[in-house]
Short mmCIF file of C-alpha atoms and ligand atoms in Angstrom, two decimals:
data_model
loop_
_atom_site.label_atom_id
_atom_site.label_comp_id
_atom_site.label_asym_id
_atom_site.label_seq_id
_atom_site.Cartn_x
_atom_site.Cartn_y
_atom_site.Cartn_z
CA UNK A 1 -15.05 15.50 -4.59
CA UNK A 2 -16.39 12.57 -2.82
CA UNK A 3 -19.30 13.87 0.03
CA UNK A 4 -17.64 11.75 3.05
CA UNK A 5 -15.19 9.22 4.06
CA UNK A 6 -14.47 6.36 5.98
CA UNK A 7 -11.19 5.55 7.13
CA UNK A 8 -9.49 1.70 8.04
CA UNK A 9 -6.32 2.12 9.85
CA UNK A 10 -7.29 5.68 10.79
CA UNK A 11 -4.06 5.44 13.51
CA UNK A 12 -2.03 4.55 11.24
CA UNK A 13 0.67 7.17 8.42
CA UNK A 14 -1.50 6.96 5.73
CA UNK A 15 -4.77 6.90 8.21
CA UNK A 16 -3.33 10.03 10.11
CA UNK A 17 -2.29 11.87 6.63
CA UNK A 18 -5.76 11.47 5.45
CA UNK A 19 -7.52 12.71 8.43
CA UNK A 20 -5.28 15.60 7.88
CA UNK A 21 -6.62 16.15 4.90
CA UNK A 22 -10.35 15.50 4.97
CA UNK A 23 -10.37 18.46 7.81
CA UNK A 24 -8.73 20.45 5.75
CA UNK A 25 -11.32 20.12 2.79
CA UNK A 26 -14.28 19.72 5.45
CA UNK A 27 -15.08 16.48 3.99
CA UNK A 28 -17.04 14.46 6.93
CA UNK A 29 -15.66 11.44 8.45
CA UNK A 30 -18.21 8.87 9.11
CA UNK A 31 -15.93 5.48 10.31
CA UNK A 32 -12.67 4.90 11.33
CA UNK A 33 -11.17 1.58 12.48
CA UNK A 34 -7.85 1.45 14.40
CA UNK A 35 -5.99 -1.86 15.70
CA UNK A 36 -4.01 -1.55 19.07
CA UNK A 37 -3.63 2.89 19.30
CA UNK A 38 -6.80 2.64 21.49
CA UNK A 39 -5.75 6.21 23.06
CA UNK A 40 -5.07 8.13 19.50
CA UNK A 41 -8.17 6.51 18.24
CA UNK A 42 -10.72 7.70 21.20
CA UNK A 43 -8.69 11.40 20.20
CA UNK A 44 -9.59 10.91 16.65
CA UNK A 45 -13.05 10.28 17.65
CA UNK A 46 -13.36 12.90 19.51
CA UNK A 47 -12.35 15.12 16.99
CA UNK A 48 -14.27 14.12 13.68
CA UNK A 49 -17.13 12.56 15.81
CA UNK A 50 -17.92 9.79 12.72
CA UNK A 51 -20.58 7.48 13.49
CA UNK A 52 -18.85 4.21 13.60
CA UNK A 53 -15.01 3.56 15.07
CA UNK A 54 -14.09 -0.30 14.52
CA UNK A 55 -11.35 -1.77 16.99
CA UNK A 56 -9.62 -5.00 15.75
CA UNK A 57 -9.70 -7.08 18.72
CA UNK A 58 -13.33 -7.67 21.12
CA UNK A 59 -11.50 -5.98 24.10
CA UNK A 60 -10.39 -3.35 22.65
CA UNK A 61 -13.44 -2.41 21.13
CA UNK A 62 -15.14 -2.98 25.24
CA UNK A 63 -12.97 -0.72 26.37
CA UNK A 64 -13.16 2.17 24.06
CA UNK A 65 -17.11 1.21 23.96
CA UNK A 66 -17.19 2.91 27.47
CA UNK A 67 -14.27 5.59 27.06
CA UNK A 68 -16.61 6.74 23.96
CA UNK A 69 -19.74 6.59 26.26
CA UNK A 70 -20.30 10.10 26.41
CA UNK A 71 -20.12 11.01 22.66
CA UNK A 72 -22.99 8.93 21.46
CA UNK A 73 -20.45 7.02 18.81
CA UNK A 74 -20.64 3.29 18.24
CA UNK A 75 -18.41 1.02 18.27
CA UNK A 76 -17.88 -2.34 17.13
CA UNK A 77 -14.53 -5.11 16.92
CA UNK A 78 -13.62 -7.70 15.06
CA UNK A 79 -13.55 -8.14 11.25
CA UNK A 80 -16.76 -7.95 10.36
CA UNK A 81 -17.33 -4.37 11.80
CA UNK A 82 -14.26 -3.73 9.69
CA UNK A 83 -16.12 -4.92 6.71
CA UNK A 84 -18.84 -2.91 8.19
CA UNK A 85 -16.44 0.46 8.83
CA UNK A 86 -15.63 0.13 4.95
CA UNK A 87 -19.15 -0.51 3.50
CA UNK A 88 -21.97 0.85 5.52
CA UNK A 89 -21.41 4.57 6.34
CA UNK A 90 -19.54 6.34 3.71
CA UNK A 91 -18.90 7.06 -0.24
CA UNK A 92 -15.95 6.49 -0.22
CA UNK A 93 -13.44 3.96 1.95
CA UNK A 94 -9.37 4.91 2.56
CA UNK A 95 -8.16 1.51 3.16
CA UNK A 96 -5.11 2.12 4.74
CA UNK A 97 -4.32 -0.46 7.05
CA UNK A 98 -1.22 -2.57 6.41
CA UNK A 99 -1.36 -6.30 5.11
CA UNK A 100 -3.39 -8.66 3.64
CA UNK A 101 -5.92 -7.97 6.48
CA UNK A 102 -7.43 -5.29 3.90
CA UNK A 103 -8.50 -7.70 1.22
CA UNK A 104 -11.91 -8.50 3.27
CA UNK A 105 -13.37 -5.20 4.21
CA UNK A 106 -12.02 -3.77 0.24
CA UNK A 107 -14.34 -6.78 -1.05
CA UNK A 108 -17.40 -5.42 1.38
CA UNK A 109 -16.87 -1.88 0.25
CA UNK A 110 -16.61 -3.11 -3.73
CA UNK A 111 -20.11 -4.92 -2.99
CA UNK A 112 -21.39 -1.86 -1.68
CA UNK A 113 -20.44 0.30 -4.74
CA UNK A 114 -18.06 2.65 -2.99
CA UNK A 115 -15.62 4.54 -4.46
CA UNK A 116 -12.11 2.97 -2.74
CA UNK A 117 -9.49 5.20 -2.03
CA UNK A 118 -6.70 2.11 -2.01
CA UNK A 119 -3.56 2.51 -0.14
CA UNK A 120 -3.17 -1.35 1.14
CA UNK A 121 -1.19 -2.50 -1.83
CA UNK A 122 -0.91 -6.05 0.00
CA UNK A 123 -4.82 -6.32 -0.80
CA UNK A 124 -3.86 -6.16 -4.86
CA UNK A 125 -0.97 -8.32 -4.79
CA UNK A 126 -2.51 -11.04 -3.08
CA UNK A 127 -5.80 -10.61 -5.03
CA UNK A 128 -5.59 -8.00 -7.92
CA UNK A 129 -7.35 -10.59 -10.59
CA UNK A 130 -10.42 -10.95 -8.28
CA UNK A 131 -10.71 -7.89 -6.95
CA UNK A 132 -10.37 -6.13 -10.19
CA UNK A 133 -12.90 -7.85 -11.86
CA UNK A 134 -15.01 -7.81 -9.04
CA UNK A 135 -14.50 -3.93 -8.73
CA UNK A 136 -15.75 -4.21 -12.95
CA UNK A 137 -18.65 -5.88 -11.77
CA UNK A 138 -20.22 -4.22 -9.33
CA UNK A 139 -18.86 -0.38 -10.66
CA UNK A 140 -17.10 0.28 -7.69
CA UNK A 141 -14.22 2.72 -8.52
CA UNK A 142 -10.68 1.76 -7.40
CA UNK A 143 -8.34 4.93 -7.58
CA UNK A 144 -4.72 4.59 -6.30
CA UNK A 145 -3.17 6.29 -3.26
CA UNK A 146 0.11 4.66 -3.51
CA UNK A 147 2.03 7.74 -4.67
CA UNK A 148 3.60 6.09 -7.79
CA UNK A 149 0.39 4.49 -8.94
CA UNK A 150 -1.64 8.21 -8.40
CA UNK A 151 1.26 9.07 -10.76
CA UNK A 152 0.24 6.61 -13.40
CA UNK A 153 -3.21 7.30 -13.22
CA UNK A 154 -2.61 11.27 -13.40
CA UNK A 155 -0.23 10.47 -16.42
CA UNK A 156 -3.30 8.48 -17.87
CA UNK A 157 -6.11 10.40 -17.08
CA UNK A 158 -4.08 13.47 -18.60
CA UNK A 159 -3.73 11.15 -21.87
CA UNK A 160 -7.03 10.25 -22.57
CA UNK A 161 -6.32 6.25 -21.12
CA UNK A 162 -3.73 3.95 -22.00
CA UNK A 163 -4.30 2.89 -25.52
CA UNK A 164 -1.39 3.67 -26.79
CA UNK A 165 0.57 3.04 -23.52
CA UNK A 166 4.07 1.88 -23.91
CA UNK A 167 5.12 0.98 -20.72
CA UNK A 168 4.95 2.45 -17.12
CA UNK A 169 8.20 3.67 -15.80
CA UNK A 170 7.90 3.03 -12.03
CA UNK A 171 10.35 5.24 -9.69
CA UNK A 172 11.93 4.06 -6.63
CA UNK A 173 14.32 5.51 -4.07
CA UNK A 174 16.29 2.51 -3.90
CA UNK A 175 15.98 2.92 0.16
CA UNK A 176 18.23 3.77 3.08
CA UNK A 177 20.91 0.86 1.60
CA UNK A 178 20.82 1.58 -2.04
CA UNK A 179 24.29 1.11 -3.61
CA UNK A 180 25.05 -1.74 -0.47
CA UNK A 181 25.25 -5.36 -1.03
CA UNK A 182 23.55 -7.80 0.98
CA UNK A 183 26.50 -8.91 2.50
CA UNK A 184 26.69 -5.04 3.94
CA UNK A 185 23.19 -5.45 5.28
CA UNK A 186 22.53 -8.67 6.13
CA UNK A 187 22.67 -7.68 10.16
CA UNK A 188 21.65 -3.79 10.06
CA UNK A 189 19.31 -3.33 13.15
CA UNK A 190 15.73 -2.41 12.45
CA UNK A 191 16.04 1.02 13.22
CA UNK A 192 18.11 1.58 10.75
CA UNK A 193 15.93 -0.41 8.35
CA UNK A 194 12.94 1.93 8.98
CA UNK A 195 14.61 5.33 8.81
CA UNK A 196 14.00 5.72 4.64
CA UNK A 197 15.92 9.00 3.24
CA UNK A 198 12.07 10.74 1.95
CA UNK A 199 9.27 9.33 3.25
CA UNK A 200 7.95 8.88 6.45
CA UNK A 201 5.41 5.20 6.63
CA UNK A 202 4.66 2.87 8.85
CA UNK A 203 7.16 0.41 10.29
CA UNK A 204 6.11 -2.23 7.59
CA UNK A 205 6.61 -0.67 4.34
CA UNK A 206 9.39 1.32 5.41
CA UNK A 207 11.08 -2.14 5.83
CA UNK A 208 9.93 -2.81 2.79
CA UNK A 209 11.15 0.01 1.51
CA UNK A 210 14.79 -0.94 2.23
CA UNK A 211 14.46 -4.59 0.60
CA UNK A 212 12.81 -3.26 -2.32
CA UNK A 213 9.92 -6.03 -1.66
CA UNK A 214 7.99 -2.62 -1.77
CA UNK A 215 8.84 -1.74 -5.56
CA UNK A 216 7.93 -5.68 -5.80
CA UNK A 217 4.61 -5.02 -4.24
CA UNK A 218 4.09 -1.94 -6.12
CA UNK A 219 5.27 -3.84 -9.46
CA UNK A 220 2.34 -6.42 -8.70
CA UNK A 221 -0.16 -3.92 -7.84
CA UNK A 222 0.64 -1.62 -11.34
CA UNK A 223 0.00 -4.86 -13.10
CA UNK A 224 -3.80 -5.32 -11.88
CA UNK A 225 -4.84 -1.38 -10.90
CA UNK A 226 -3.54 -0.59 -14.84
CA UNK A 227 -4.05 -4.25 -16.47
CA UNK A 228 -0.83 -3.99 -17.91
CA UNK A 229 2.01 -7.57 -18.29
CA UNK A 230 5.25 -7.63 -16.41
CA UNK A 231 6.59 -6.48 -19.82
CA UNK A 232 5.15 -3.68 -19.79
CA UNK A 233 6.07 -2.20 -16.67
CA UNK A 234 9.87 -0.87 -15.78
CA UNK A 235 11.02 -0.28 -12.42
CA UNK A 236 14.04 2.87 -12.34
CA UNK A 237 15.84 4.29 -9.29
CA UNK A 238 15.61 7.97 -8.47
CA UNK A 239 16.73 8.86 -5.41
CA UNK A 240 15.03 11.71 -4.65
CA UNK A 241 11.93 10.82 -5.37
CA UNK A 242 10.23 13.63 -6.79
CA UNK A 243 9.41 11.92 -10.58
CA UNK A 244 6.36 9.80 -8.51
CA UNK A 245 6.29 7.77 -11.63
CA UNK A 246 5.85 7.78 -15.72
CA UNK A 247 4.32 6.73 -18.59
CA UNK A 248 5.95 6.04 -21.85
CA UNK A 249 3.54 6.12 -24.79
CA UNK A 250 4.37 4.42 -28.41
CA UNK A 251 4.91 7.32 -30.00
CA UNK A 252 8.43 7.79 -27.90
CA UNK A 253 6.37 10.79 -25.79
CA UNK A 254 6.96 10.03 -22.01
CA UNK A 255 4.78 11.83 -19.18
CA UNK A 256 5.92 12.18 -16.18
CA UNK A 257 4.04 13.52 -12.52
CA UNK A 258 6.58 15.13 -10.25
CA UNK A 259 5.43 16.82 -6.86
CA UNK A 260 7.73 16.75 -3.50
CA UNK A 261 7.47 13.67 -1.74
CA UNK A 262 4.34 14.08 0.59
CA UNK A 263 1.49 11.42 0.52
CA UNK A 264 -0.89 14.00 1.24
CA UNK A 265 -1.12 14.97 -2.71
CA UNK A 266 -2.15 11.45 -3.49
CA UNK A 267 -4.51 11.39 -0.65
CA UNK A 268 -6.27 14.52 -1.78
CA UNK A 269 -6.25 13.20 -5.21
CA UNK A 270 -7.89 9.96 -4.79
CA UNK A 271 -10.84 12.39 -2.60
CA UNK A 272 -10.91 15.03 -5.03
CA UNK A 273 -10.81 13.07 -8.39
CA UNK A 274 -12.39 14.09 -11.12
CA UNK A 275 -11.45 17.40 -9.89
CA UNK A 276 -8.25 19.00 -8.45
CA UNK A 277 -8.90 20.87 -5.56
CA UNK A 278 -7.54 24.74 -5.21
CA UNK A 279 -6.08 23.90 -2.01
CA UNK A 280 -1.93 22.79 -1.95
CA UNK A 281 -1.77 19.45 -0.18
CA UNK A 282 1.99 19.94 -0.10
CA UNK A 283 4.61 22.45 -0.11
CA UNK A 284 5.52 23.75 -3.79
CA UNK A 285 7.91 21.59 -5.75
CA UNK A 286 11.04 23.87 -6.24
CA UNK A 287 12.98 22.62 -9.57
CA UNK A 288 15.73 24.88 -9.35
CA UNK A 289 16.84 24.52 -5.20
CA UNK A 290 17.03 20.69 -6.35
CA UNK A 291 19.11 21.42 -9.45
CA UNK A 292 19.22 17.81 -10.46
CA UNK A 293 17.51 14.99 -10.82
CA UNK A 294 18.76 11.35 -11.03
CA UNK A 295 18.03 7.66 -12.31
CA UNK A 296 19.41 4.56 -12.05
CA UNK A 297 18.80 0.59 -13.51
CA UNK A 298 18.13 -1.14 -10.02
CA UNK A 299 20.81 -3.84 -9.77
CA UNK A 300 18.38 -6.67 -9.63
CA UNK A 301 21.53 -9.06 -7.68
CA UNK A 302 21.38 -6.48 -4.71
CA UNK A 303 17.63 -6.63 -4.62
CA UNK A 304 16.30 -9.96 -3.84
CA UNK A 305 13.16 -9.25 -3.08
CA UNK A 306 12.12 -7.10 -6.36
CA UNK A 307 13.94 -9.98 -8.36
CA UNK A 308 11.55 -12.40 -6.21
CA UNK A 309 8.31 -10.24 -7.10
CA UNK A 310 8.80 -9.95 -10.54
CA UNK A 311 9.25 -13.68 -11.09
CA UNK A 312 5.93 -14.23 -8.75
CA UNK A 313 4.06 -11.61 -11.20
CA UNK A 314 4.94 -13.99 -13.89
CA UNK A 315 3.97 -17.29 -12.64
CA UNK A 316 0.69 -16.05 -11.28
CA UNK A 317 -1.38 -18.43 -9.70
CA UNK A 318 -1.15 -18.25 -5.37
CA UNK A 319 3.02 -17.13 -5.98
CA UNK A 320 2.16 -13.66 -5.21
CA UNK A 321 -0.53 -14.10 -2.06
CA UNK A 322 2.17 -16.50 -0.82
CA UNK A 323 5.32 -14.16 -1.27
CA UNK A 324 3.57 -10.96 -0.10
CA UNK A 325 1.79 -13.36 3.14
CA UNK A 326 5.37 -14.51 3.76
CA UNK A 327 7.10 -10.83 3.81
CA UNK A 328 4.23 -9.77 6.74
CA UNK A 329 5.39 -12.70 8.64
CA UNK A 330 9.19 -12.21 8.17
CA UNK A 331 9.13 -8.64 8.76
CA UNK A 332 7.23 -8.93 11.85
CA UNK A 333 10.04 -11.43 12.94
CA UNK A 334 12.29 -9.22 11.90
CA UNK A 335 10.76 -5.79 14.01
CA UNK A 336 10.55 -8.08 16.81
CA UNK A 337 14.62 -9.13 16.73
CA UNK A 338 14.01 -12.51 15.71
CA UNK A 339 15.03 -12.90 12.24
CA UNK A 340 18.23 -10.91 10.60
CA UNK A 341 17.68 -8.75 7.66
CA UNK A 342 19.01 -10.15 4.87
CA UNK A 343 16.98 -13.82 6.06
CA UNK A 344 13.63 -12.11 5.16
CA UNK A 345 14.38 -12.42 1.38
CA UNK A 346 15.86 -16.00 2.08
CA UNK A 347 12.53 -16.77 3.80
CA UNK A 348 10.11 -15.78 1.55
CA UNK A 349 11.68 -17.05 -1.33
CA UNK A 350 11.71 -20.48 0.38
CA UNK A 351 7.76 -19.74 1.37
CA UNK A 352 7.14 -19.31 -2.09
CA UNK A 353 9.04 -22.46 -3.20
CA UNK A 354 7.92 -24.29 -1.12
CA UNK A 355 4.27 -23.50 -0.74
CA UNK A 356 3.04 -21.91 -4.11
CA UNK A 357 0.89 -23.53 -6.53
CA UNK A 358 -0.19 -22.83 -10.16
CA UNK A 359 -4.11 -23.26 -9.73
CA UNK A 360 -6.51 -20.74 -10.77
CA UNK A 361 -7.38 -18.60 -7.91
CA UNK A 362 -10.31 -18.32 -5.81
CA UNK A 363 -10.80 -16.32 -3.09
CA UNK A 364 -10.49 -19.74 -0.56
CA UNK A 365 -7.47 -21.00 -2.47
CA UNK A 366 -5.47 -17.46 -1.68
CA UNK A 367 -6.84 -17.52 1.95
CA UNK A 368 -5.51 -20.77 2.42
CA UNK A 369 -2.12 -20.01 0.87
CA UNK A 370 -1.93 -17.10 2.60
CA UNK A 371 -1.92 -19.61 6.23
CA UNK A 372 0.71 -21.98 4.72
CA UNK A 373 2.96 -19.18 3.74
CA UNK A 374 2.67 -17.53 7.30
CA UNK A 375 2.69 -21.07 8.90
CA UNK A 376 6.22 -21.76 6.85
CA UNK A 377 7.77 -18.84 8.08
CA UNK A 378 7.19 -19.12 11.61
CA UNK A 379 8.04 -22.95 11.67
CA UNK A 380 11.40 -22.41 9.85
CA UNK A 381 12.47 -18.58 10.96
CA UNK A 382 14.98 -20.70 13.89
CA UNK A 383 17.09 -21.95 10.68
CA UNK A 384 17.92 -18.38 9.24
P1 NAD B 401 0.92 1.91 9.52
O1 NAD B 401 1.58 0.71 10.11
O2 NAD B 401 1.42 3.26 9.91
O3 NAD B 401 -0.65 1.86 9.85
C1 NAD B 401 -1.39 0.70 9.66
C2 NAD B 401 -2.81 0.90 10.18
O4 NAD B 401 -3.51 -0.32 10.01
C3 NAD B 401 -2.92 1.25 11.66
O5 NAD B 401 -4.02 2.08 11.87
C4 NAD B 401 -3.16 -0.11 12.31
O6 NAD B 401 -3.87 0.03 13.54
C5 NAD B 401 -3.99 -0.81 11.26
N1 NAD B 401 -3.79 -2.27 11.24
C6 NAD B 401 -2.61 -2.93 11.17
N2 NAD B 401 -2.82 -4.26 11.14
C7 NAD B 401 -4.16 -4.44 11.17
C8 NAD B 401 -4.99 -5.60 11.16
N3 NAD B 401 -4.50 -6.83 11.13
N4 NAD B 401 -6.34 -5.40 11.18
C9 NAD B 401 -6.87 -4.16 11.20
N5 NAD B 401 -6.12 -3.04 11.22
C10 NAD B 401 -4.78 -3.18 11.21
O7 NAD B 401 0.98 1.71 7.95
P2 NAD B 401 1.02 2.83 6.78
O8 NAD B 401 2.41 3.23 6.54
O9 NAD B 401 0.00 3.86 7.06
O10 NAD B 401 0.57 1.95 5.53
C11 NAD B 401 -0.77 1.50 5.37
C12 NAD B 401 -0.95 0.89 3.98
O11 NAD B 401 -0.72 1.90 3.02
C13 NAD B 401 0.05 -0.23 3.68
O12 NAD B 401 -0.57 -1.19 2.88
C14 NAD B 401 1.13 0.48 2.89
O13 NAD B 401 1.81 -0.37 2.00
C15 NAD B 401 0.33 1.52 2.14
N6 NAD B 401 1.09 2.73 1.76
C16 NAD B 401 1.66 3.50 2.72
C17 NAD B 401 2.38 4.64 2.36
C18 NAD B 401 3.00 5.55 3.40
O14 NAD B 401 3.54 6.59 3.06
N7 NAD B 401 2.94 5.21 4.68
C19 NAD B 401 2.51 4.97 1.02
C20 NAD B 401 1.91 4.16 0.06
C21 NAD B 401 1.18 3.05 0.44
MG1 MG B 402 4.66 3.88 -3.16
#
C-alpha cells in the first residue's frame, strides 16, 4: 500500500473516484491540482487538508490563494506547480487529468522516482516509447488505472509475467452507438454522445468512448505499458463490460479479470499493489443475475477511429501524438457545437495525413507535432 498520494485532476471522475477511495483506506492526500472547478476544489481541500492544491491558470490559483487563507494550504498555478503537485509531496502520483497536458508533470514525477498511478492514457499514446524507458531508467513504477490495462496487469502479475504471453484480448463496450453506422450518427447531439451504457467519465473519453478512438487510445497505450506489437494485441466487443480484459497465453490457456464495471477497483489496485486490500471497492460481481455474457469482432468499417489508431500504432514515429493531439481538439469542437460527430474521425485522420512524420521521436519533436495537429484542426474544422 503506497503511504500517501497526490492527485492531478482531483475535480475531475477519475480524480473524484480516487479521493473516494484514499478516505476510505485513510491513505493521506498531500496535493491535488484542479483546472476550472475552483469551488469543488477549495471543498476538496478542505476536506483532505493536503499540503499543496495546484490551479491551472495564475488567476485561478489568486483566487483560491485567498479562499484557502485560513487553512494554512499552499497554493500554486500554472504548469510547473503541476509538475510540482506530481513530484514533490507524495509516493505516489494519480494522474488523472485528461489530455496530453499529463505528459509533463508524469515526466517530473518519473524523475522523482514515484510510483505513478496512470489514468491519462493520452500521456502514453503520445509518448509511451519515452516515457517507458524513461520510467526503466529512473525505477519509477508505472501501474495502470485504465480498467482494461489493471486487467492485463492482474492477468500478468497472477502468471508470473508475460513470457509466454500470446496476445492481450482487450474488451470494449462498443459505446452508446454500437451496431449503428456512421451514416446513423454522423449528427447525434453531444449529449447523446456522452451518455455511455456502463460507465460514468468525463465528457472527453466518454466521447471517445462512442467513436471507439478510446479502444484506439487504449490499443496504443497496451502496446507501451505491456511492450507488446500491434500483433499481439486484439481488441473484442462485450457489451457489458464486466470481462475488463484478457490474456491469452501460448499454451491455448486464456485468463481473464472480471469485476462490475466501477473504476474504483482499479483505483484501489494501482494504491494497494503488491497487496489486495480486504476492503470491496465495488459492489460484488453477481454471475448468475447477469446470466450471460457476450463478445463480438468490432466491425472495423463502423469504427473509424480504432481503424485510424491501429494504423498510427504501426507507423510509429509522431502518427500517434498527432492523431491523439487532433481528437482533443476535435472533440472540444465538437462539445462546444462546432463540429458534427462523424467529422471528428474525418478530421483527425486528415491531421494525421497531413501533419505526421516518420522521425525518431524526441520529446521536442512530439511537442511540436502535437501544435501542428491542434493548429490543423482548428484552421480546417469550417470545411467539415
Ligand atoms: P474529467 O474530464 O472528468 O477530469 C479531468 C480532470 O483534469 C479535471 O480535474 C480537470 O480539471 C483536469 N484538467 C483538464 N484539462 C486540464 C489541463 N489542460 N491542465 C490541467 N488539468 C486539466 O476526466 P476523467 O474522465 O476523470 O478522465 C481523466 C483521465 O483518465 C483521462 O485521460 C481518461 O482517458 C482517463 N480514464 C478515465 C476513466 C473514467 O472512468 N473516467 C477510465 C479510464 C481512464
Ligand atoms: Mg478503459
Amino acid at each position: 500500500m503506497v503511504g500517501s498520494i497526490s492527485v492531478l485532476g482531483a475535480t475531475g471522475s477519475v480524480g473524484r473516484q480516487t479521493l473516494a477511495v484514499a478516505e476510505r483506506l485513510r491513505i493521506p492526500v498531500k496535493a491535488i491540482s484542479g483546472n476550472s472547478n475552483l469551488a469543488l476544489l477549495e471543498e476538496q481541500a478542505r476536506r483532505f487538508r493536503p499540503e499543496f492544491v495546484c490551479v491551472s491558470d495564475e488567476n485561478g490559483a489568486k483566487a483560491l490563494r485567498t479562499a484557502l487563507a485560513d487553512t494554512g494550504v499552499r497554493v500554486g498555478g500554472g504548469m510547473h506547480a503541476l509538475s510540482d503537485c506530481a513530484a514533490a509531496y507524495a509516493d505516489c502520483v494519480v494522474t488523472a487529468v485528461s489530455g496530453s497536458a499529463g505528459l509533463t508533470p508524469t515526466l517530473a514525477a518519473i524523475d522523482a522516482g514515484r510510483r505513478i498511478a496512470l489514468a491519462n492514457k493520452e500521456t502514453l499514446v503520445c509518448a509511451g516509447e519515452l516515457v517507458m524507458r524513461r520510467a526503466a531508467e529512473r525505477g519509477a513504477e508505472i501501474l495502470p488505472v485504465d480498467s482494461e490495462h489493471s486487467a492485463v496487469f492482474q492477468c500478468l502479475e497472477a502468471q508470473g509475467g508475460k513470457r509466454t504471453l500470446k496476445r492481450i484480448l482487450l474488451t470494449g463496450s462498443g459505446g452508446p452507438f454500437r451496431g449503428k453506422t456512421p451514416e446513423e450518427t454522423r449528427n447525434v447531439a453531444p449529449e447523446l454522445a456522452v451518455a455511455h451504457p456502463n460507465w460514468s467519465m468525463g465528457a472527453k473519453i466518454s466521447v471517445d468512448s462512442a467513436t471507439l478512438m478510446n479502444k484506439g487510445l487504449e490499443f496504443i497505450e497496451a502496446m507501451h505499458l505491456f511492450g507488446v506489437t500491434p500483433d499481439e494485441i486484439r481488441v473484442i466487443i462485450h457489451p457489458e463490460s464486466v470481462i475488463h480484459s484478457m490474456v491469452a497465453y501460448s499454451d491455448g490457456c486464456v485468463m481473464a479479470q472480471l469485476g462490475v464495471p466501477d473504476m474504483a477497483l482499479p483505483i484501489q489496485y494501482a494504491l494497494s499493489y503488491p497487496d489486495r486490500v480486504d476492503s470491496a471497492a465495488a459492489p460484488e460481481l453477481d454471475l448468475a443475475a447477469l446470466g450471460k455474457l457476450t463478445f463480438f469482432e468490432p466491425e472495423l468499417k463502423n469504427a473509424p477511429c480504432l481503424a485510424l489508431a491501429m494504423d498510427c500504432a504501426r507507423r510509429g514515429g509522431t502518427a500517434a501524438a498527432v492523431m491523439s493531439a487532433a481528437n482533443e481538439e476535435a472533440v472540444a469542437l465538437f462539445l462546444a457545437g462546432r463540429l458534427c460527430f462523424g467529422a471528428i474521425s474525418e478530421i483527425v485522420s486528415a491531421a494525421v495525413a497531413e501533419t505526421a512524420a516518420a522521425e525518431t521521436i524526441s520529446l521536442e519533436l512530439l511537442r511540436d507535432a502535437d501544435a501542428a495537429a491542434r493548429r490543423f484542426v482548428r484552421e480546417n474544422c469550417r470545411r467539415y
